[in-house]
mmCIF file of C-alpha atoms and ligand atoms in Angstrom:
data_model
loop_
_atom_site.group_PDB
_atom_site.id
_atom_site.type_symbol
_atom_site.label_atom_id
_atom_site.label_comp_id
_atom_site.label_asym_id
_atom_site.label_seq_id
_atom_site.Cartn_x
_atom_site.Cartn_y
_atom_site.Cartn_z
ATOM 1 C CA MET A 1 65.063 -1.607 132.847
ATOM 2 C CA ILE A 2 68.821 -1.075 132.883
ATOM 3 C CA HIS A 3 71.077 -3.431 130.960
ATOM 4 C CA ASN A 4 74.793 -4.019 131.221
ATOM 5 C CA ASP A 5 76.999 -7.113 131.029
ATOM 6 C CA THR A 6 76.720 -7.897 134.736
ATOM 7 C CA ILE A 7 72.938 -7.484 134.931
ATOM 8 C CA ASP A 8 72.262 -9.333 131.694
ATOM 9 C CA ARG A 9 74.363 -12.267 132.896
ATOM 10 C CA GLN A 10 72.589 -12.321 136.268
ATOM 11 C CA LEU A 11 69.177 -12.166 134.592
ATOM 12 C CA ASN A 12 70.236 -15.058 132.399
ATOM 13 C CA HIS A 13 71.308 -17.290 135.295
ATOM 14 C CA ARG A 14 70.492 -20.995 134.972
ATOM 15 C CA THR A 15 71.719 -23.734 137.265
ATOM 16 C CA ILE A 16 74.001 -26.161 135.399
ATOM 17 C CA ARG A 17 74.188 -29.774 136.549
ATOM 18 C CA ALA A 18 76.142 -31.447 133.707
ATOM 19 C CA PHE A 19 79.713 -30.533 132.867
ATOM 20 C CA LYS A 20 82.231 -31.370 130.154
ATOM 21 C CA ASP A 21 85.249 -33.437 131.067
ATOM 22 C CA GLU A 22 87.455 -30.352 131.341
ATOM 23 C CA PRO A 23 88.489 -29.439 134.876
ATOM 24 C CA LEU A 24 88.964 -25.860 135.982
ATOM 25 C CA THR A 25 92.501 -24.566 135.546
ATOM 26 C CA LYS A 26 94.560 -23.558 138.557
ATOM 27 C CA ASP A 27 94.236 -19.964 137.408
ATOM 28 C CA GLU A 28 90.439 -20.221 137.268
ATOM 29 C CA LEU A 29 90.287 -21.805 140.716
ATOM 30 C CA THR A 30 92.608 -19.239 142.258
ATOM 31 C CA THR A 31 90.563 -16.425 140.714
ATOM 32 C CA LEU A 32 87.353 -17.870 142.183
ATOM 33 C CA TYR A 33 88.972 -18.303 145.615
ATOM 34 C CA GLN A 34 90.106 -14.688 145.465
ATOM 35 C CA VAL A 35 86.556 -13.559 144.626
ATOM 36 C CA ALA A 36 85.213 -15.646 147.507
ATOM 37 C CA SER A 37 87.653 -14.159 149.938
ATOM 38 C CA GLN A 38 86.841 -10.570 148.896
ATOM 39 C CA THR A 39 83.098 -11.085 149.565
ATOM 40 C CA PRO A 40 81.570 -8.779 152.208
ATOM 41 C CA THR A 41 81.994 -10.375 155.642
ATOM 42 C CA SER A 42 79.972 -9.714 158.762
ATOM 43 C CA ASN A 43 82.033 -7.885 161.417
ATOM 44 C CA PHE A 44 85.149 -8.601 159.288
ATOM 45 C CA PHE A 45 85.234 -12.049 160.991
ATOM 46 C CA GLN A 46 85.847 -13.912 157.680
ATOM 47 C CA GLN A 47 84.160 -17.054 158.937
ATOM 48 C CA PHE A 48 84.169 -19.443 156.004
ATOM 49 C CA SER A 49 86.534 -21.805 154.240
ATOM 50 C CA ILE A 50 86.449 -23.677 150.959
ATOM 51 C CA MET A 51 87.468 -27.285 150.374
ATOM 52 C CA HIS A 52 88.144 -28.441 146.803
ATOM 53 C CA VAL A 53 87.216 -32.122 146.810
ATOM 54 C CA THR A 54 89.143 -34.043 144.152
ATOM 55 C CA ASP A 55 89.373 -37.551 145.659
ATOM 56 C CA PRO A 56 86.899 -39.718 143.673
ATOM 57 C CA GLN A 57 86.092 -41.800 146.751
ATOM 58 C CA VAL A 58 85.221 -38.781 148.845
ATOM 59 C CA ARG A 59 83.172 -37.377 145.950
ATOM 60 C CA ALA A 60 81.297 -40.688 145.771
ATOM 61 C CA GLN A 61 80.574 -40.556 149.505
ATOM 62 C CA ILE A 62 79.248 -37.005 149.142
ATOM 63 C CA ARG A 63 77.099 -38.176 146.208
ATOM 64 C CA ASP A 64 75.649 -40.929 148.433
ATOM 65 C CA ILE A 65 74.795 -38.344 151.076
ATOM 66 C CA ALA A 66 73.298 -35.915 148.551
ATOM 67 C CA LYS A 67 71.332 -38.643 146.747
ATOM 68 C CA GLN A 68 71.689 -36.727 143.478
ATOM 69 C CA LYS A 69 73.510 -38.613 140.753
ATOM 70 C CA TYR A 70 75.287 -35.573 139.317
ATOM 71 C CA VAL A 71 76.886 -34.575 142.635
ATOM 72 C CA GLY A 72 80.638 -35.104 142.298
ATOM 73 C CA ALA A 73 80.077 -36.934 139.003
ATOM 74 C CA ASN A 74 81.811 -34.373 136.825
ATOM 75 C CA GLY A 75 83.012 -30.795 137.188
ATOM 76 C CA ASP A 76 84.921 -29.372 140.149
ATOM 77 C CA LEU A 77 83.358 -29.773 143.572
ATOM 78 C CA LEU A 78 83.825 -27.051 146.183
ATOM 79 C CA ILE A 79 82.482 -27.420 149.710
ATOM 80 C CA PHE A 80 81.872 -24.117 151.485
ATOM 81 C CA ILE A 81 82.403 -24.511 155.209
ATOM 82 C CA VAL A 82 81.013 -22.325 157.978
ATOM 83 C CA ASP A 83 84.259 -21.892 159.868
ATOM 84 C CA LEU A 84 84.572 -20.571 163.421
ATOM 85 C CA TYR A 85 87.526 -22.879 164.154
ATOM 86 C CA ARG A 86 90.151 -20.534 162.726
ATOM 87 C CA ASN A 87 89.027 -17.643 164.910
ATOM 88 C CA GLN A 88 88.801 -19.928 167.948
ATOM 89 C CA GLN A 89 92.445 -20.861 167.366
ATOM 90 C CA ILE A 90 93.437 -17.196 167.204
ATOM 91 C CA ARG A 91 91.650 -16.393 170.480
ATOM 92 C CA GLN A 92 93.061 -19.463 172.214
ATOM 93 C CA GLN A 93 96.608 -18.675 171.157
ATOM 94 C CA LEU A 94 96.159 -15.129 172.379
ATOM 95 C CA GLY A 95 95.226 -16.609 175.763
ATOM 96 C CA ASN A 96 91.538 -15.710 175.595
ATOM 97 C CA ASN A 97 88.343 -17.765 176.020
ATOM 98 C CA ASP A 98 85.910 -18.513 173.174
ATOM 99 C CA GLY A 99 83.727 -15.509 174.029
ATOM 100 C CA ARG A 100 80.635 -15.477 171.809
ATOM 101 C CA LEU A 101 81.928 -18.048 169.312
ATOM 102 C CA HIS A 102 79.401 -20.693 170.414
ATOM 103 C CA THR A 103 76.335 -18.444 170.111
ATOM 104 C CA MET A 104 73.593 -18.686 167.499
ATOM 105 C CA ASP A 105 74.272 -15.052 166.597
ATOM 106 C CA VAL A 106 77.925 -15.554 165.623
ATOM 107 C CA PHE A 107 77.062 -18.834 163.900
ATOM 108 C CA MET A 108 74.435 -17.027 161.792
ATOM 109 C CA GLN A 109 76.997 -14.402 160.855
ATOM 110 C CA ALA A 110 79.247 -17.202 159.615
ATOM 111 C CA VAL A 111 76.330 -18.679 157.665
ATOM 112 C CA GLU A 112 75.762 -15.290 156.072
ATOM 113 C CA ASP A 113 79.440 -14.966 155.108
ATOM 114 C CA THR A 114 79.523 -18.468 153.676
ATOM 115 C CA THR A 115 76.319 -18.149 151.671
ATOM 116 C CA LEU A 116 77.310 -14.796 150.172
ATOM 117 C CA ALA A 117 80.693 -16.223 149.172
ATOM 118 C CA VAL A 118 78.998 -19.105 147.355
ATOM 119 C CA GLN A 119 76.828 -16.783 145.283
ATOM 120 C CA ASN A 120 79.721 -14.413 144.590
ATOM 121 C CA VAL A 121 81.786 -17.313 143.238
ATOM 122 C CA LEU A 122 78.889 -18.569 141.120
ATOM 123 C CA VAL A 123 78.421 -15.132 139.546
ATOM 124 C CA ALA A 124 82.164 -14.897 138.847
ATOM 125 C CA ALA A 125 82.203 -18.418 137.394
ATOM 126 C CA GLU A 126 79.285 -17.595 135.100
ATOM 127 C CA SER A 127 81.141 -14.488 133.920
ATOM 128 C CA MET A 128 84.032 -16.796 132.946
ATOM 129 C CA GLY A 129 81.727 -18.928 130.754
ATOM 130 C CA LEU A 130 81.456 -21.602 133.416
ATOM 131 C CA GLY A 131 78.264 -22.880 135.007
ATOM 132 C CA GLY A 132 77.405 -24.358 138.359
ATOM 133 C CA VAL A 133 74.983 -25.778 140.838
ATOM 134 C CA ILE A 134 74.726 -24.849 144.497
ATOM 135 C CA LEU A 135 74.284 -28.005 146.581
ATOM 136 C CA GLY A 136 72.255 -27.880 149.765
ATOM 137 C CA SER A 137 71.818 -31.640 149.393
ATOM 138 C CA ILE A 138 75.298 -32.231 150.839
ATOM 139 C CA LYS A 139 73.612 -31.596 154.207
ATOM 140 C CA ASN A 140 71.192 -34.542 153.817
ATOM 141 C CA ASP A 141 73.281 -36.308 156.472
ATOM 142 C CA PRO A 142 75.317 -33.587 158.195
ATOM 143 C CA VAL A 143 76.841 -35.826 160.885
ATOM 144 C CA LYS A 144 78.207 -38.187 158.229
ATOM 145 C CA LEU A 145 79.435 -35.376 155.985
ATOM 146 C CA ILE A 146 81.529 -33.893 158.784
ATOM 147 C CA LYS A 147 83.190 -37.291 159.210
ATOM 148 C CA VAL A 148 83.708 -37.785 155.484
ATOM 149 C CA LEU A 149 85.413 -34.391 155.207
ATOM 150 C CA GLY A 150 87.408 -34.863 158.422
ATOM 151 C CA LEU A 151 86.324 -31.483 159.800
ATOM 152 C CA PRO A 152 87.154 -30.249 163.322
ATOM 153 C CA LYS A 153 84.660 -28.899 165.848
ATOM 154 C CA MET A 154 83.570 -25.281 165.260
ATOM 155 C CA THR A 155 83.132 -25.956 161.527
ATOM 156 C CA MET A 156 80.049 -26.948 159.553
ATOM 157 C CA PRO A 157 79.962 -27.894 155.862
ATOM 158 C CA TRP A 158 77.243 -25.600 154.543
ATOM 159 C CA LEU A 159 76.839 -25.626 150.771
ATOM 160 C CA GLY A 160 78.476 -27.388 147.876
ATOM 161 C CA LEU A 161 79.194 -25.587 144.631
ATOM 162 C CA GLN A 162 79.863 -27.772 141.630
ATOM 163 C CA LEU A 163 81.364 -25.870 138.731
ATOM 164 C CA GLY A 164 82.573 -26.578 135.240
ATOM 165 C CA HIS A 165 82.135 -26.095 131.532
ATOM 166 C CA PRO A 166 78.399 -26.501 130.856
ATOM 167 C CA ASP A 167 77.331 -29.632 129.022
ATOM 168 C CA GLN A 168 73.650 -28.643 128.881
ATOM 169 C CA GLU A 169 71.556 -25.602 128.009
ATOM 170 C CA PRO A 170 68.604 -25.499 130.382
ATOM 171 C CA GLN A 171 65.723 -23.083 129.921
ATOM 172 C CA LEU A 172 65.443 -20.012 132.106
ATOM 173 C CA LYS A 173 63.377 -20.878 135.197
ATOM 174 C CA PRO A 174 60.663 -18.263 135.743
ATOM 175 C CA ARG A 175 60.504 -16.478 139.105
ATOM 176 C CA LEU A 176 57.606 -14.999 141.042
ATOM 177 C CA PRO A 177 56.289 -11.696 139.658
ATOM 178 C CA LEU A 178 57.830 -8.684 141.366
ATOM 179 C CA ASP A 179 54.547 -7.497 142.899
ATOM 180 C CA LEU A 180 54.638 -10.647 145.064
ATOM 181 C CA VAL A 181 58.220 -10.194 146.269
ATOM 182 C CA ALA A 182 59.217 -6.510 146.205
ATOM 183 C CA PHE A 183 57.249 -4.038 148.331
ATOM 184 C CA GLU A 184 57.252 -0.313 148.895
ATOM 185 C CA ASP A 185 57.196 0.583 152.621
ATOM 186 C CA HIS A 186 54.262 -1.701 153.390
ATOM 187 C CA TYR A 187 54.138 -5.520 153.589
ATOM 188 C CA PRO A 188 50.955 -6.813 151.882
ATOM 189 C CA LYS A 189 49.578 -9.427 154.286
ATOM 190 C CA GLY A 190 47.110 -12.082 153.161
ATOM 191 C CA PHE A 191 48.309 -13.485 149.829
ATOM 192 C CA LYS A 192 45.484 -15.092 147.846
ATOM 193 C CA LEU A 193 46.019 -18.221 145.733
ATOM 194 C CA ASP A 194 44.458 -16.338 142.857
ATOM 195 C CA GLN A 195 47.486 -14.029 142.749
ATOM 196 C CA PHE A 196 49.686 -17.024 141.862
ATOM 197 C CA LYS A 197 47.532 -18.255 138.964
ATOM 198 C CA ASP A 198 49.412 -16.617 136.093
ATOM 199 C CA TYR A 199 52.766 -17.503 137.580
ATOM 200 C CA ASP A 200 51.662 -21.109 138.094
ATOM 201 C CA SER A 201 50.786 -21.427 134.421
ATOM 202 C CA ARG A 202 54.199 -20.001 133.433
ATOM 203 C CA VAL A 203 55.908 -22.549 135.686
ATOM 204 C CA THR A 204 53.736 -25.353 134.320
ATOM 205 C CA GLN A 205 54.710 -24.321 130.805
ATOM 206 C CA TYR A 206 58.392 -24.268 131.820
ATOM 207 C CA TYR A 207 58.243 -27.837 133.171
ATOM 208 C CA ASP A 208 56.308 -28.965 130.116
ATOM 209 C CA LEU A 209 58.736 -27.471 127.608
ATOM 210 C CA ARG A 210 62.082 -28.092 129.262
ATOM 211 C CA ASP A 211 64.486 -30.671 127.826
ATOM 212 C CA THR A 212 65.087 -32.812 130.910
ATOM 213 C CA ASN A 213 62.745 -34.200 133.554
ATOM 214 C CA LYS A 214 59.589 -32.871 131.862
ATOM 215 C CA ARG A 215 56.567 -33.045 134.110
ATOM 216 C CA ILE A 216 53.278 -31.433 135.027
ATOM 217 C CA ASP A 217 53.990 -29.170 137.968
ATOM 218 C CA SER A 218 53.359 -25.684 139.288
ATOM 219 C CA PHE A 219 54.810 -23.426 141.973
ATOM 220 C CA THR A 220 51.907 -23.663 144.421
ATOM 221 C CA HIS A 221 51.801 -27.440 143.879
ATOM 222 C CA GLN A 222 55.489 -27.680 144.858
ATOM 223 C CA ILE A 223 55.016 -25.493 147.927
ATOM 224 C CA ASN A 224 52.102 -27.692 148.946
ATOM 225 C CA GLY A 225 54.063 -30.871 148.299
ATOM 226 C CA ALA A 226 56.487 -33.377 149.744
ATOM 227 C CA LYS A 227 59.502 -31.067 150.159
ATOM 228 C CA LEU A 228 57.708 -28.989 152.793
ATOM 229 C CA ASN A 229 55.394 -31.626 154.235
ATOM 230 C CA ASP A 230 55.991 -32.543 157.835
ATOM 231 C CA GLN A 231 58.360 -35.447 157.467
ATOM 232 C CA MET A 232 61.469 -36.189 159.473
ATOM 233 C CA SER A 233 64.608 -36.906 157.485
ATOM 234 C CA GLN A 234 68.296 -36.999 158.243
ATOM 235 C CA ARG A 235 68.389 -33.368 157.207
ATOM 236 C CA ASP A 236 66.817 -32.681 160.573
ATOM 237 C CA ASP A 237 70.034 -34.065 162.157
ATOM 238 C CA ILE A 238 71.410 -30.573 161.616
ATOM 239 C CA ASN A 239 70.667 -29.755 165.273
ATOM 240 C CA GLU A 240 72.680 -32.753 166.452
ATOM 241 C CA ALA A 241 75.534 -31.916 164.083
ATOM 242 C CA LEU A 242 75.638 -28.296 165.252
ATOM 243 C CA PHE A 243 75.592 -29.391 168.898
ATOM 244 C CA ASN A 244 78.436 -31.883 168.299
ATOM 245 C CA GLN A 245 80.422 -29.150 166.581
ATOM 246 C CA GLY A 246 79.923 -26.701 169.453
ATOM 247 C CA LEU A 247 78.012 -24.279 167.231
ATOM 248 C CA ALA A 248 74.795 -22.250 167.613
ATOM 249 C CA MET A 249 74.365 -23.303 171.229
ATOM 250 C CA GLY A 250 72.249 -20.400 172.416
HETATM 251 C C1 FMN B 1 70.841 -22.719 148.927
HETATM 252 C C2 FMN B 1 70.581 -23.496 147.661
HETATM 253 C C3 FMN B 1 70.681 -24.867 147.681
HETATM 254 C C4 FMN B 1 70.486 -25.597 146.518
HETATM 255 N N1 FMN B 1 70.649 -26.961 146.548
HETATM 256 C C5 FMN B 1 70.521 -27.676 145.399
HETATM 257 C C6 FMN B 1 70.782 -29.074 145.408
HETATM 258 O O1 FMN B 1 71.105 -29.670 146.436
HETATM 259 N N2 FMN B 1 70.679 -29.745 144.250
HETATM 260 C C7 FMN B 1 70.329 -29.135 143.068
HETATM 261 O O2 FMN B 1 70.240 -29.814 142.058
HETATM 262 N N3 FMN B 1 70.089 -27.792 143.035
HETATM 263 C C8 FMN B 1 70.175 -27.054 144.165
HETATM 264 N N4 FMN B 1 69.974 -25.687 144.155
HETATM 265 C C9 FMN B 1 69.636 -25.029 142.868
HETATM 266 C C10 FMN B 1 68.140 -24.733 142.779
HETATM 267 O O3 FMN B 1 67.439 -25.923 142.571
HETATM 268 C C11 FMN B 1 67.906 -23.743 141.633
HETATM 269 O O4 FMN B 1 68.591 -22.546 141.882
HETATM 270 C C12 FMN B 1 66.410 -23.437 141.474
HETATM 271 O O5 FMN B 1 65.703 -24.579 141.081
HETATM 272 C C13 FMN B 1 66.212 -22.362 140.416
HETATM 273 O O6 FMN B 1 66.748 -22.755 139.178
HETATM 274 P P1 FMN B 1 67.844 -21.836 138.449
HETATM 275 O O7 FMN B 1 68.985 -21.630 139.408
HETATM 276 O O8 FMN B 1 68.261 -22.622 137.233
HETATM 277 O O9 FMN B 1 67.183 -20.572 138.098
HETATM 278 C C14 FMN B 1 70.153 -24.942 145.293
HETATM 279 C C15 FMN B 1 70.044 -23.547 145.302
HETATM 280 C C16 FMN B 1 70.264 -22.830 146.458
HETATM 281 C C17 FMN B 1 70.154 -21.332 146.432
#
């Protein structure tokens, strides 16, 4: 196993959800924006934007949507936006039509750009001694979120990233063993529950020993549980939101 500063920091990654009352400096924010913007980008389309949400009322509305009490409570809140609007404007002003901008393919490229930028910023933030949590929960009510953020068509708020100076020290969350996720040439079909036994007991131990929200839980139990059960929620409004925004239409 190779070790260097970058790898050791990545292997030590823990999501941070509580932050000290010490906002990011302008210099820190600008650095993180610069890192985001230098992230690899599919086709060089550069199809994402970032919104720094500082208005306490807007943060409270996002918290209501996310239904997680720490969202927008402290730390700096960045919303990463899948953004095809800017490129639509360019094409329109050059007298062209929208071409492939409304297709699922180009939308997915924008999703890829946006998601990579989020992770790149998180890694950079962690290297600066900061911590953060990626927030998919902002999309619990996508139609409402678009309104709250005042976004135009051809954009879609995708992930939140809340950053700050850590005010907690969570334990490292164990991941699946490599033989279940990394394969050589051949995909091993037919996973058996037995193969997850050791990992399940490591996860159970993690939940039992961690400082906050201790519980009895395992990986296979979570996969078999409520989060993936067949229940409709407002998260499923994503199709309606995408349609309204003119995105991913075929
Ligand atoms: C795309 C994505 C969305 C996530 N959304 C949330 C979220 O809405 N709320 C939250 O508390 N954590 C969220 N997380 C963080 C995960 O819960 C966390 O990464 C996972 O439990 C593993 O823990 P670790 O990051 O501390 O190793 C998200 C992570 C990813 C990659």
